[in-house]
mmCIF file of C-alpha atoms and ligand atoms in Angstrom:
data_model
loop_
_atom_site.group_PDB
_atom_site.id
_atom_site.type_symbol
_atom_site.label_atom_id
_atom_site.label_comp_id
_atom_site.label_asym_id
_atom_site.label_seq_id
_atom_site.Cartn_x
_atom_site.Cartn_y
_atom_site.Cartn_z
ATOM 1 C CA MET A 6 -0.893 12.335 18.026
ATOM 2 C CA THR A 7 1.487 10.299 15.890
ATOM 3 C CA LYS A 8 2.523 12.313 12.837
ATOM 4 C CA VAL A 9 1.561 10.604 9.570
ATOM 5 C CA ASP A 10 3.481 11.545 6.435
ATOM 6 C CA PRO A 11 5.436 9.558 3.813
ATOM 7 C CA TRP A 12 8.730 9.572 5.714
ATOM 8 C CA ALA A 13 7.832 9.597 9.412
ATOM 9 C CA ASP A 14 8.683 6.707 11.745
ATOM 10 C CA ILE A 15 5.092 6.047 12.811
ATOM 11 C CA GLN A 16 4.951 4.436 16.242
ATOM 12 C CA GLY A 17 2.027 4.250 18.633
ATOM 13 C CA LYS A 18 -1.698 4.292 18.096
ATOM 14 C CA VAL A 19 -2.861 6.017 14.938
ATOM 15 C CA ASP A 20 -6.216 7.805 15.148
ATOM 16 C CA TYR A 21 -7.587 7.016 11.701
ATOM 17 C CA ASP A 22 -10.862 8.887 12.221
ATOM 18 C CA LYS A 23 -8.882 11.994 13.032
ATOM 19 C CA LEU A 24 -6.814 11.533 9.853
ATOM 20 C CA ILE A 25 -10.038 11.502 7.830
ATOM 21 C CA LYS A 26 -10.877 14.894 9.352
ATOM 22 C CA ASP A 27 -7.367 16.354 9.165
ATOM 23 C CA PHE A 28 -6.704 15.220 5.600
ATOM 24 C CA GLY A 29 -10.256 15.994 4.423
ATOM 25 C CA THR A 30 -11.028 12.504 3.077
ATOM 26 C CA GLU A 31 -14.266 10.518 3.345
ATOM 27 C CA LYS A 32 -14.947 7.389 5.372
ATOM 28 C CA ILE A 33 -15.868 4.317 3.336
ATOM 29 C CA ASP A 34 -19.527 3.830 4.285
ATOM 30 C CA GLN A 35 -21.944 0.917 3.912
ATOM 31 C CA LYS A 36 -23.434 2.380 0.734
ATOM 32 C CA LEU A 37 -20.066 2.523 -0.994
ATOM 33 C CA MET A 38 -19.242 -0.986 0.184
ATOM 34 C CA GLN A 39 -22.520 -2.304 -1.196
ATOM 35 C CA ARG A 40 -21.772 -0.673 -4.523
ATOM 36 C CA LEU A 41 -18.308 -2.250 -4.632
ATOM 37 C CA GLU A 42 -19.808 -5.598 -3.628
ATOM 38 C CA GLN A 43 -22.231 -5.435 -6.567
ATOM 39 C CA HIS A 44 -19.333 -4.924 -8.973
ATOM 40 C CA ALA A 45 -17.397 -7.777 -7.363
ATOM 41 C CA LYS A 46 -20.420 -10.069 -7.701
ATOM 42 C CA HIS A 47 -20.474 -9.506 -11.454
ATOM 43 C CA LYS A 48 -17.023 -11.073 -11.551
ATOM 44 C CA GLY A 49 -17.971 -13.912 -9.213
ATOM 45 C CA LEU A 50 -16.010 -12.339 -6.355
ATOM 46 C CA GLY A 51 -16.971 -11.214 -2.861
ATOM 47 C CA LEU A 52 -16.267 -7.964 -1.057
ATOM 48 C CA HIS A 53 -12.588 -7.963 -0.101
ATOM 49 C CA HIS A 54 -11.979 -8.675 3.592
ATOM 50 C CA PHE A 55 -9.887 -5.480 3.778
ATOM 51 C CA LEU A 56 -13.145 -3.622 3.122
ATOM 52 C CA ARG A 57 -15.296 -5.818 5.361
ATOM 53 C CA ARG A 58 -12.885 -5.187 8.249
ATOM 54 C CA GLY A 59 -12.259 -1.480 7.741
ATOM 55 C CA ILE A 60 -8.589 -1.972 6.761
ATOM 56 C CA PHE A 61 -9.387 0.075 3.661
ATOM 57 C CA PHE A 62 -11.242 2.804 5.496
ATOM 58 C CA SER A 63 -11.118 6.092 3.606
ATOM 59 C CA HIS A 64 -11.324 7.518 0.090
ATOM 60 C CA ARG A 65 -11.530 10.529 -2.138
ATOM 61 C CA ASP A 66 -14.022 10.638 -5.032
ATOM 62 C CA MET A 67 -14.768 6.897 -5.139
ATOM 63 C CA LYS A 68 -18.400 7.699 -5.911
ATOM 64 C CA TRP A 69 -17.313 9.681 -8.943
ATOM 65 C CA ILE A 70 -15.033 6.834 -10.094
ATOM 66 C CA LEU A 71 -17.954 4.381 -9.907
ATOM 67 C CA ASP A 72 -20.404 6.800 -11.559
ATOM 68 C CA GLU A 73 -18.011 7.214 -14.480
ATOM 69 C CA TYR A 74 -17.310 3.466 -14.657
ATOM 70 C CA GLU A 75 -21.025 2.686 -14.710
ATOM 71 C CA LYS A 76 -21.424 5.171 -17.594
ATOM 72 C CA GLY A 77 -18.734 3.235 -19.508
ATOM 73 C CA ASN A 78 -15.865 5.611 -18.713
ATOM 74 C CA LYS A 79 -13.265 3.225 -17.283
ATOM 75 C CA PHE A 80 -10.615 4.395 -14.858
ATOM 76 C CA TYR A 81 -7.078 3.099 -14.485
ATOM 77 C CA LEU A 82 -5.259 2.183 -11.278
ATOM 78 C CA TYR A 83 -2.032 3.836 -10.225
ATOM 79 C CA THR A 84 0.175 2.943 -7.299
ATOM 80 C CA GLY A 85 3.885 2.682 -6.507
ATOM 81 C CA ARG A 86 6.878 1.696 -4.452
ATOM 82 C CA GLY A 87 9.935 3.528 -3.193
ATOM 83 C CA PRO A 88 12.669 0.895 -3.579
ATOM 84 C CA SER A 89 14.901 1.195 -0.530
ATOM 85 C CA GLY A 90 15.181 -2.472 0.456
ATOM 86 C CA ASP A 91 13.236 -5.706 0.393
ATOM 87 C CA VAL A 92 9.476 -5.602 0.214
ATOM 88 C CA HIS A 93 7.727 -6.361 3.526
ATOM 89 C CA LEU A 94 4.305 -7.719 4.356
ATOM 90 C CA GLY A 95 2.888 -4.229 4.918
ATOM 91 C CA HIS A 96 3.578 -3.245 1.311
ATOM 92 C CA LEU A 97 1.556 -6.220 0.149
ATOM 93 C CA VAL A 98 -1.585 -4.844 1.802
ATOM 94 C CA PRO A 99 -2.300 -2.041 -0.718
ATOM 95 C CA TRP A 100 -1.014 -4.198 -3.585
ATOM 96 C CA MET A 101 -3.247 -7.197 -2.766
ATOM 97 C CA PHE A 102 -6.182 -4.815 -2.719
ATOM 98 C CA THR A 103 -5.083 -3.217 -5.987
ATOM 99 C CA LYS A 104 -5.101 -6.673 -7.560
ATOM 100 C CA TRP A 105 -8.661 -7.223 -6.325
ATOM 101 C CA LEU A 106 -9.659 -3.889 -7.907
ATOM 102 C CA GLN A 107 -7.984 -4.933 -11.164
ATOM 103 C CA ASP A 108 -9.862 -8.258 -11.109
ATOM 104 C CA VAL A 109 -13.211 -6.645 -10.309
ATOM 105 C CA PHE A 110 -13.025 -3.741 -12.763
ATOM 106 C CA ASP A 111 -10.743 -5.278 -15.408
ATOM 107 C CA VAL A 112 -8.627 -2.122 -15.633
ATOM 108 C CA GLU A 113 -5.013 -1.203 -16.284
ATOM 109 C CA LEU A 114 -2.487 -0.701 -13.503
ATOM 110 C CA TRP A 115 0.324 1.837 -13.866
ATOM 111 C CA PHE A 116 3.002 1.152 -11.273
ATOM 112 C CA GLN A 117 5.723 3.680 -10.442
ATOM 113 C CA MET A 118 9.088 2.703 -8.948
ATOM 114 C CA THR A 119 10.618 5.809 -7.385
ATOM 115 C CA ASP A 120 14.356 5.127 -7.320
ATOM 116 C CA ASP A 121 14.838 8.916 -7.511
ATOM 117 C CA GLU A 122 12.783 9.442 -4.340
ATOM 118 C CA LYS A 123 14.683 6.888 -2.285
ATOM 119 C CA PHE A 124 18.023 8.222 -3.497
ATOM 120 C CA LEU A 125 17.033 11.765 -2.565
ATOM 121 C CA PHE A 126 15.585 10.935 0.847
ATOM 122 C CA LYS A 127 18.051 8.331 2.110
ATOM 123 C CA ALA A 128 21.474 9.631 2.994
ATOM 124 C CA ASP A 129 23.199 6.263 2.630
ATOM 125 C CA LEU A 130 21.522 4.899 -0.525
ATOM 126 C CA SER A 131 23.273 5.270 -3.885
ATOM 127 C CA LEU A 132 21.257 5.821 -7.041
ATOM 128 C CA GLU A 133 22.669 2.607 -8.538
ATOM 129 C CA GLU A 134 21.437 0.605 -5.567
ATOM 130 C CA ALA A 135 17.999 2.249 -5.541
ATOM 131 C CA ASN A 136 17.730 1.502 -9.268
ATOM 132 C CA ARG A 137 18.750 -2.134 -8.772
ATOM 133 C CA LEU A 138 16.234 -2.514 -5.941
ATOM 134 C CA ALA A 139 13.520 -1.052 -8.173
ATOM 135 C CA TYR A 140 13.845 -3.996 -10.573
ATOM 136 C CA GLU A 141 14.061 -6.486 -7.688
ATOM 137 C CA ASN A 142 10.943 -5.018 -6.081
ATOM 138 C CA ALA A 143 9.156 -5.057 -9.446
ATOM 139 C CA LEU A 144 9.301 -8.874 -9.234
ATOM 140 C CA ASP A 145 7.432 -8.653 -5.934
ATOM 141 C CA VAL A 146 4.812 -6.451 -7.523
ATOM 142 C CA LEU A 147 4.222 -8.997 -10.278
ATOM 143 C CA ALA A 148 4.190 -11.818 -7.714
ATOM 144 C CA VAL A 149 0.995 -10.285 -6.309
ATOM 145 C CA GLY A 150 -0.680 -11.584 -9.460
ATOM 146 C CA PHE A 151 -1.488 -8.565 -11.604
ATOM 147 C CA ASP A 152 -2.581 -9.248 -15.164
ATOM 148 C CA PRO A 153 0.615 -8.683 -17.214
ATOM 149 C CA LYS A 154 -1.435 -7.638 -20.223
ATOM 150 C CA LYS A 155 -2.966 -4.824 -18.210
ATOM 151 C CA THR A 156 0.021 -3.786 -16.106
ATOM 152 C CA LYS A 157 2.812 -1.298 -16.785
ATOM 153 C CA ILE A 158 5.755 -0.801 -14.477
ATOM 154 C CA PHE A 159 8.272 2.004 -14.842
ATOM 155 C CA VAL A 160 11.321 3.108 -12.893
ATOM 156 C CA ASP A 161 11.591 6.895 -12.638
ATOM 157 C CA THR A 162 15.204 7.391 -13.727
ATOM 158 C CA ASP A 163 14.798 4.967 -16.668
ATOM 159 C CA TYR A 164 11.605 6.629 -17.860
ATOM 160 C CA ALA A 165 12.638 10.189 -17.145
ATOM 161 C CA ALA A 166 12.526 11.405 -20.742
ATOM 162 C CA THR A 167 8.794 10.698 -20.670
ATOM 163 C CA LEU A 168 8.115 11.707 -17.065
ATOM 164 C CA TYR A 169 10.223 14.842 -16.750
ATOM 165 C CA PRO A 170 8.371 17.136 -19.208
ATOM 166 C CA LEU A 171 5.148 16.375 -17.312
ATOM 167 C CA ALA A 172 6.790 16.709 -13.904
ATOM 168 C CA ILE A 173 7.899 20.258 -14.685
ATOM 169 C CA GLN A 174 4.373 21.211 -15.774
ATOM 170 C CA ILE A 175 3.324 20.288 -12.252
ATOM 171 C CA ALA A 176 6.424 21.685 -10.543
ATOM 172 C CA LYS A 177 5.809 25.106 -12.098
ATOM 173 C CA ARG A 178 2.533 25.326 -10.160
ATOM 174 C CA LEU A 179 3.931 24.076 -6.871
ATOM 175 C CA ASN A 180 5.749 26.527 -4.658
ATOM 176 C CA PHE A 181 8.124 25.987 -1.776
ATOM 177 C CA THR A 182 5.730 27.469 0.776
ATOM 178 C CA THR A 183 3.242 24.699 0.010
ATOM 179 C CA THR A 184 5.692 21.758 0.110
ATOM 180 C CA LYS A 185 7.235 23.182 3.252
ATOM 181 C CA ALA A 186 3.851 23.435 4.960
ATOM 182 C CA VAL A 187 2.777 19.942 3.867
ATOM 183 C CA PHE A 188 6.013 18.045 4.534
ATOM 184 C CA GLY A 189 7.810 20.228 7.057
ATOM 185 C CA PHE A 190 10.831 20.823 4.790
ATOM 186 C CA SER A 191 13.479 23.295 5.943
ATOM 187 C CA GLY A 192 16.263 25.336 4.433
ATOM 188 C CA GLU A 193 18.490 22.273 4.823
ATOM 189 C CA THR A 194 16.293 20.010 2.673
ATOM 190 C CA ASN A 195 17.931 19.135 -0.638
ATOM 191 C CA VAL A 196 16.151 20.674 -3.628
ATOM 192 C CA GLY A 197 15.597 17.258 -5.237
ATOM 193 C CA ALA A 198 13.440 16.258 -2.276
ATOM 194 C CA ILE A 199 11.475 19.500 -2.562
ATOM 195 C CA PHE A 200 10.807 18.781 -6.261
ATOM 196 C CA TYR A 201 9.968 15.102 -5.760
ATOM 197 C CA THR A 202 6.151 15.344 -5.331
ATOM 198 C CA SER A 203 6.011 16.508 -8.950
ATOM 199 C CA MET A 204 7.384 13.104 -10.029
ATOM 200 C CA GLN A 205 4.893 11.146 -7.946
ATOM 201 C CA SER A 206 2.104 13.239 -9.492
ATOM 202 C CA VAL A 207 2.970 12.438 -13.103
ATOM 203 C CA PRO A 208 1.294 9.001 -13.322
ATOM 204 C CA CYS A 209 -1.974 10.729 -12.356
ATOM 205 C CA ILE A 210 -1.950 12.286 -15.847
ATOM 206 C CA LEU A 211 0.436 10.191 -17.957
ATOM 207 C CA PRO A 212 -2.162 7.765 -19.420
ATOM 208 C CA SER A 213 -4.395 10.760 -20.240
ATOM 209 C CA VAL A 214 -1.516 12.550 -21.964
ATOM 210 C CA LEU A 215 -0.610 9.454 -23.985
ATOM 211 C CA ALA A 216 -4.253 8.729 -24.931
ATOM 212 C CA LYS A 217 -4.921 12.432 -25.625
ATOM 213 C CA ARG A 218 -8.134 12.310 -23.574
ATOM 214 C CA ASN A 219 -8.830 12.566 -19.860
ATOM 215 C CA ILE A 220 -9.050 9.189 -18.131
ATOM 216 C CA PRO A 221 -10.108 8.886 -14.482
ATOM 217 C CA CYS A 222 -7.358 7.667 -12.168
ATOM 218 C CA LEU A 223 -7.798 5.716 -8.917
ATOM 219 C CA ILE A 224 -4.862 5.393 -6.515
ATOM 220 C CA PRO A 225 -4.847 2.783 -3.711
ATOM 221 C CA TYR A 226 -2.259 3.412 -0.971
ATOM 222 C CA ALA A 227 -1.703 3.456 2.779
ATOM 223 C CA ILE A 228 -2.637 6.834 4.246
ATOM 224 C CA ASP A 229 1.028 7.892 4.717
ATOM 225 C CA GLN A 230 1.232 8.791 1.016
ATOM 226 C CA ASP A 231 -1.767 11.102 1.074
ATOM 227 C CA ALA A 232 0.206 14.330 1.466
ATOM 228 C CA HIS A 233 1.589 13.996 -2.070
ATOM 229 C CA PHE A 234 -1.836 13.562 -3.572
ATOM 230 C CA ARG A 235 -3.420 16.443 -1.658
ATOM 231 C CA ILE A 236 -0.937 18.603 -3.533
ATOM 232 C CA THR A 237 -1.559 16.799 -6.841
ATOM 233 C CA ARG A 238 -5.308 17.222 -6.528
ATOM 234 C CA ASP A 239 -4.934 20.985 -6.103
ATOM 235 C CA ILE A 240 -2.764 21.364 -9.175
ATOM 236 C CA LEU A 241 -4.195 19.026 -11.832
ATOM 237 C CA PRO A 242 -7.470 20.873 -12.507
ATOM 238 C CA LYS A 243 -5.364 23.991 -13.225
ATOM 239 C CA LEU A 244 -3.662 21.969 -15.972
ATOM 240 C CA GLY A 245 -6.963 20.728 -17.384
ATOM 241 C CA TYR A 246 -6.924 17.208 -15.880
ATOM 242 C CA TYR A 247 -9.204 15.340 -13.481
ATOM 243 C CA LYS A 248 -8.262 15.172 -9.822
ATOM 244 C CA PRO A 249 -7.113 11.620 -9.058
ATOM 245 C CA ALA A 250 -9.433 9.569 -6.835
ATOM 246 C CA ALA A 251 -7.937 7.593 -3.982
ATOM 247 C CA ILE A 252 -8.676 4.736 -1.625
ATOM 248 C CA HIS A 253 -6.710 4.451 1.607
ATOM 249 C CA CYS A 254 -5.697 1.669 3.961
ATOM 250 C CA ARG A 255 -4.487 1.567 7.524
ATOM 251 C CA PHE A 256 -0.956 0.418 8.226
ATOM 252 C CA LEU A 257 -0.020 -3.122 8.973
ATOM 253 C CA PRO A 258 1.375 -2.429 12.458
ATOM 254 C CA PRO A 259 4.785 -3.643 13.592
ATOM 255 C CA LEU A 260 4.666 -6.960 15.479
ATOM 256 C CA THR A 261 5.755 -5.037 18.557
ATOM 257 C CA GLY A 262 2.620 -2.870 18.806
ATOM 258 C CA PRO A 263 0.571 -0.182 17.050
ATOM 259 C CA GLY A 264 2.025 2.059 14.331
ATOM 260 C CA LYS A 265 3.389 1.384 10.838
ATOM 261 C CA MET A 266 5.609 -1.569 10.036
ATOM 262 C CA SER A 267 8.626 -0.301 8.171
ATOM 263 C CA THR A 268 12.086 -1.232 6.945
ATOM 264 C CA THR A 269 13.875 1.545 8.793
ATOM 265 C CA GLY A 270 11.677 2.542 11.723
ATOM 266 C CA SER A 271 12.396 1.905 15.376
ATOM 267 C CA SER A 272 10.795 -1.565 15.177
ATOM 268 C CA LYS A 273 12.648 -2.634 12.039
ATOM 269 C CA ASP A 274 14.061 -5.831 13.597
ATOM 270 C CA SER A 275 10.589 -7.297 13.831
ATOM 271 C CA THR A 276 9.684 -6.494 10.211
ATOM 272 C CA ILE A 277 8.740 -9.528 8.139
ATOM 273 C CA PHE A 278 10.030 -9.403 4.594
ATOM 274 C CA VAL A 279 8.600 -11.366 1.689
ATOM 275 C CA THR A 280 12.091 -12.798 1.222
ATOM 276 C CA ASP A 281 12.197 -14.305 4.771
ATOM 277 C CA ASP A 282 12.155 -18.093 5.114
ATOM 278 C CA ALA A 283 9.746 -20.007 7.351
ATOM 279 C CA LYS A 284 12.249 -20.354 10.171
ATOM 280 C CA THR A 285 12.999 -16.640 10.281
ATOM 281 C CA ILE A 286 9.304 -15.781 10.185
ATOM 282 C CA ARG A 287 8.564 -18.123 13.096
ATOM 283 C CA LYS A 288 11.446 -16.688 15.091
ATOM 284 C CA LYS A 289 10.345 -13.092 14.529
ATOM 285 C CA VAL A 290 6.701 -13.792 15.394
ATOM 286 C CA MET A 291 7.542 -15.752 18.537
ATOM 287 C CA ARG A 292 10.082 -13.195 19.696
ATOM 288 C CA TRP A 293 8.411 -9.904 18.818
ATOM 289 C CA ALA A 294 4.630 -10.256 18.494
ATOM 290 C CA PHE A 295 3.154 -8.287 21.374
ATOM 291 C CA SER A 296 0.871 -10.554 23.350
ATOM 292 C CA GLY A 297 -2.564 -9.693 24.676
ATOM 293 C CA GLY A 298 -2.386 -12.774 26.863
ATOM 294 C CA LYS A 299 -2.192 -12.879 30.637
ATOM 295 C CA ASP A 300 1.025 -13.304 32.612
ATOM 296 C CA THR A 301 0.427 -16.873 33.734
ATOM 297 C CA VAL A 302 -1.334 -19.791 32.070
ATOM 298 C CA GLU A 303 -3.724 -20.048 35.037
ATOM 299 C CA GLU A 304 -4.728 -16.411 34.764
ATOM 300 C CA HIS A 305 -5.016 -16.672 30.996
ATOM 301 C CA ARG A 306 -7.255 -19.749 31.212
ATOM 302 C CA LYS A 307 -9.429 -17.877 33.715
ATOM 303 C CA HIS A 308 -9.664 -14.430 32.093
ATOM 304 C CA GLY A 309 -8.677 -14.973 28.456
ATOM 305 C CA GLY A 310 -6.570 -12.769 26.174
ATOM 306 C CA ASN A 311 -7.208 -9.317 24.730
ATOM 307 C CA THR A 312 -7.469 -9.477 20.917
ATOM 308 C CA ASP A 313 -7.549 -5.672 20.598
ATOM 309 C CA VAL A 314 -3.913 -5.361 21.575
ATOM 310 C CA ASP A 315 -2.606 -8.808 20.617
ATOM 311 C CA MET A 316 -0.507 -8.348 17.504
ATOM 312 C CA ALA A 317 -0.745 -11.959 16.336
ATOM 313 C CA PHE A 318 -4.516 -11.549 16.299
ATOM 314 C CA GLN A 319 -4.338 -8.088 14.740
ATOM 315 C CA TRP A 320 -2.186 -9.487 11.933
ATOM 316 C CA LEU A 321 -4.682 -12.282 11.348
ATOM 317 C CA THR A 322 -7.316 -9.634 10.594
ATOM 318 C CA TYR A 323 -5.106 -8.719 7.591
ATOM 319 C CA PHE A 324 -4.065 -12.191 6.451
ATOM 320 C CA GLU A 325 -6.872 -14.607 7.396
ATOM 321 C CA PRO A 326 -9.656 -13.861 4.924
ATOM 322 C CA ASP A 327 -12.169 -16.344 6.391
ATOM 323 C CA ASP A 328 -14.493 -14.400 8.740
ATOM 324 C CA GLU A 329 -15.791 -17.494 10.515
ATOM 325 C CA LYS A 330 -12.343 -18.853 11.170
ATOM 326 C CA LEU A 331 -11.219 -15.468 12.513
ATOM 327 C CA ALA A 332 -14.285 -15.187 14.769
ATOM 328 C CA TYR A 333 -13.630 -18.702 16.095
ATOM 329 C CA ILE A 334 -9.982 -17.840 16.902
ATOM 330 C CA LYS A 335 -11.149 -14.667 18.651
ATOM 331 C CA ARG A 336 -13.640 -16.559 20.791
ATOM 332 C CA GLN A 337 -11.074 -19.208 21.685
ATOM 333 C CA TYR A 338 -8.453 -16.647 22.651
ATOM 334 C CA GLU A 339 -10.810 -14.419 24.604
ATOM 335 C CA SER A 340 -12.180 -17.403 26.520
ATOM 336 C CA GLY A 341 -8.672 -18.478 27.494
ATOM 337 C CA GLU A 342 -8.826 -21.764 25.635
ATOM 338 C CA LEU A 343 -6.156 -20.643 23.181
ATOM 339 C CA LEU A 344 -2.825 -19.595 24.644
ATOM 340 C CA SER A 345 -0.669 -16.764 23.369
ATOM 341 C CA GLY A 346 2.006 -19.090 21.924
ATOM 342 C CA GLU A 347 -0.683 -21.087 20.133
ATOM 343 C CA LEU A 348 -2.155 -17.947 18.631
ATOM 344 C CA LYS A 349 1.293 -16.911 17.410
ATOM 345 C CA GLN A 350 1.669 -20.343 15.817
ATOM 346 C CA ILE A 351 -1.651 -19.826 13.987
ATOM 347 C CA LEU A 352 -0.264 -16.580 12.615
ATOM 348 C CA VAL A 353 2.931 -18.313 11.479
ATOM 349 C CA ASP A 354 0.877 -21.060 9.808
ATOM 350 C CA THR A 355 -1.168 -18.378 8.044
ATOM 351 C CA ILE A 356 1.614 -16.160 6.706
ATOM 352 C CA VAL A 357 4.234 -18.776 5.819
ATOM 353 C CA PRO A 358 2.126 -20.227 2.949
ATOM 354 C CA ILE A 359 1.381 -16.685 1.694
ATOM 355 C CA ILE A 360 5.102 -15.894 1.589
ATOM 356 C CA ASP A 361 6.005 -19.317 0.110
ATOM 357 C CA GLU A 362 3.549 -18.764 -2.695
ATOM 358 C CA HIS A 363 4.832 -15.215 -3.154
ATOM 359 C CA GLN A 364 8.419 -16.435 -3.510
ATOM 360 C CA LYS A 365 7.433 -18.985 -6.158
ATOM 361 C CA ARG A 366 5.525 -16.403 -8.153
ATOM 362 C CA ARG A 367 8.382 -13.950 -7.719
ATOM 363 C CA GLU A 368 10.739 -16.337 -9.526
ATOM 364 C CA ALA A 369 8.204 -16.901 -12.298
ATOM 365 C CA ALA A 370 7.884 -13.113 -12.652
ATOM 366 C CA ARG A 371 11.442 -12.797 -13.990
ATOM 367 C CA LYS A 372 10.152 -13.936 -17.376
ATOM 368 C CA VAL A 373 7.178 -11.586 -17.363
ATOM 369 C CA LEU A 374 8.964 -8.433 -16.173
ATOM 370 C CA PRO A 375 10.402 -7.365 -19.564
ATOM 371 C CA GLN A 376 6.913 -7.451 -21.068
ATOM 372 C CA VAL A 377 5.454 -4.986 -18.576
ATOM 373 C CA LEU A 378 8.334 -2.505 -18.304
ATOM 374 C CA LEU A 379 8.062 0.962 -19.785
ATOM 375 C CA LYS A 380 11.384 2.716 -20.313
ATOM 376 C CA ASP A 381 13.088 5.330 -22.440
ATOM 377 C CA ARG A 382 16.440 3.609 -22.417
ATOM 378 C CA ARG A 383 17.661 0.081 -21.902
ATOM 379 C CA HIS A 384 18.409 -1.025 -18.369
ATOM 380 C CA SER A 385 21.952 -2.396 -18.300
HETATM 381 P P1 TYM B 13 6.638 2.820 -0.080
HETATM 382 O O1 TYM B 13 7.627 2.039 -0.833
HETATM 383 O O2 TYM B 13 7.013 3.433 1.221
HETATM 384 O O3 TYM B 13 5.360 1.915 0.188
HETATM 385 C C1 TYM B 13 4.712 1.205 -0.857
HETATM 386 C C2 TYM B 13 3.218 1.103 -0.529
HETATM 387 O O4 TYM B 13 3.048 0.412 0.705
HETATM 388 C C3 TYM B 13 2.326 1.227 1.632
HETATM 389 N N1 TYM B 13 2.836 0.894 2.964
HETATM 390 C C4 TYM B 13 2.122 0.191 3.850
HETATM 391 N N2 TYM B 13 0.877 -0.294 3.801
HETATM 392 C C5 TYM B 13 0.407 -0.955 4.877
HETATM 393 N N3 TYM B 13 1.140 -1.161 5.998
HETATM 394 C C6 TYM B 13 2.409 -0.693 6.115
HETATM 395 N N4 TYM B 13 3.107 -0.908 7.215
HETATM 396 C C7 TYM B 13 2.948 0.019 4.989
HETATM 397 N N5 TYM B 13 4.139 0.622 4.742
HETATM 398 C C8 TYM B 13 4.054 1.144 3.495
HETATM 399 C C9 TYM B 13 2.565 2.661 1.166
HETATM 400 O O5 TYM B 13 1.551 3.534 1.573
HETATM 401 C C10 TYM B 13 2.567 2.486 -0.340
HETATM 402 O O6 TYM B 13 1.253 2.433 -0.840
HETATM 403 N N6 TYM B 13 6.491 7.282 -2.427
HETATM 404 C C11 TYM B 13 5.979 5.905 -2.434
HETATM 405 C C12 TYM B 13 6.079 5.262 -3.818
HETATM 406 C C13 TYM B 13 4.965 5.689 -4.735
HETATM 407 C C14 TYM B 13 3.565 5.509 -4.493
HETATM 408 C C15 TYM B 13 2.916 6.074 -5.632
HETATM 409 C C16 TYM B 13 2.850 4.907 -3.463
HETATM 410 C C17 TYM B 13 5.099 6.333 -5.913
HETATM 411 N N7 TYM B 13 3.862 6.571 -6.483
HETATM 412 C C18 TYM B 13 1.510 6.047 -5.716
HETATM 413 C C19 TYM B 13 1.473 4.886 -3.541
HETATM 414 C C20 TYM B 13 0.811 5.462 -4.680
HETATM 415 C C21 TYM B 13 6.742 5.062 -1.418
HETATM 416 O O7 TYM B 13 7.861 5.329 -1.069
HETATM 417 O O8 TYM B 13 6.045 3.932 -1.029
#
């Protein structure tokens, strides 16, 4: 099976049910969804389509998070980004959902930008460039629409005086045998990379340390990041903190077929970035989106297309929130009425406005960014 860890090039079908078993997480069941829906209703919102469609599919300790919340013990959200290039549409998936959680539960978001991680793991990326990208990507985070009054963003190397003393508390309880077993490190791995999980663990305790009381933490992310938090969850109780809860999504696949869309993977040419213009997006979709249609128009009209493998349709399950509209498109495509090129055009017409809006908000975010940044020293 395709290996799933933070740095793997994930191509091919991912067996998400098997990941639940292998990683020891829990499937999001109807009962949990109903509970989340009740909370959303209180805010005049519906259940997010990522939940309705199983895109967010797994969790750890969500029941505990909701029990505590219902007792009046609010949690905070924590998530992050490793700034190695432009943000792509896949990154938006966990962030859009994180915004929904912030809206529903009215909680803080602590957002970590790991310029250190990307410097350590990418042979050709300088620290200066990773740091610059961190601030560029932070604009994309704000463009998702988080409440600036309840959002804190920090870049690891500019907040290190605060993060480092906590990172070494964690590092002292993490040995090489464990990181090696979890991530497959070898004797050739640089020691910064071996240490890195300690940095990604810090935001799971930082708000508690600053508030001098334990606060529950909920981390939304795509399942590739889970390895870090399996380690974190083992260590934190030994330090007197709660284990962080988590909620996991599937990957937005590459346009070319199943797997994980990524900036550097083998299907990187087909990746759609939030900085792409409409023309580029159309070109990429038309050129790369794997079609579930038949070889000839006649055959397609007769037998219809296969939405299970058609990437334009699969992407619509992420970006078209209207269930009825999606069901209608599915029927039309499967009956052969809708052709493959037409379905691709529907996808283009769906994502271009999302990216247009994102780019506008991204510009507006330049003003807001200084208000949400946490740092020990000035960024020059
Ligand atoms: P990074 O920058 O690789 O990814 C940022 C977030 O996007 C998710 N992701 C995807 N989601 C759906 N479809 C995809 N194709 C896709 N590709 C990436 C990632 O799972 C992640 O949630 N080490 C982290 C940065 C980080 C972090 C965190 C992430 C620091 N603290 C806490 C999550 C939670 C990284 O390099 O993410």
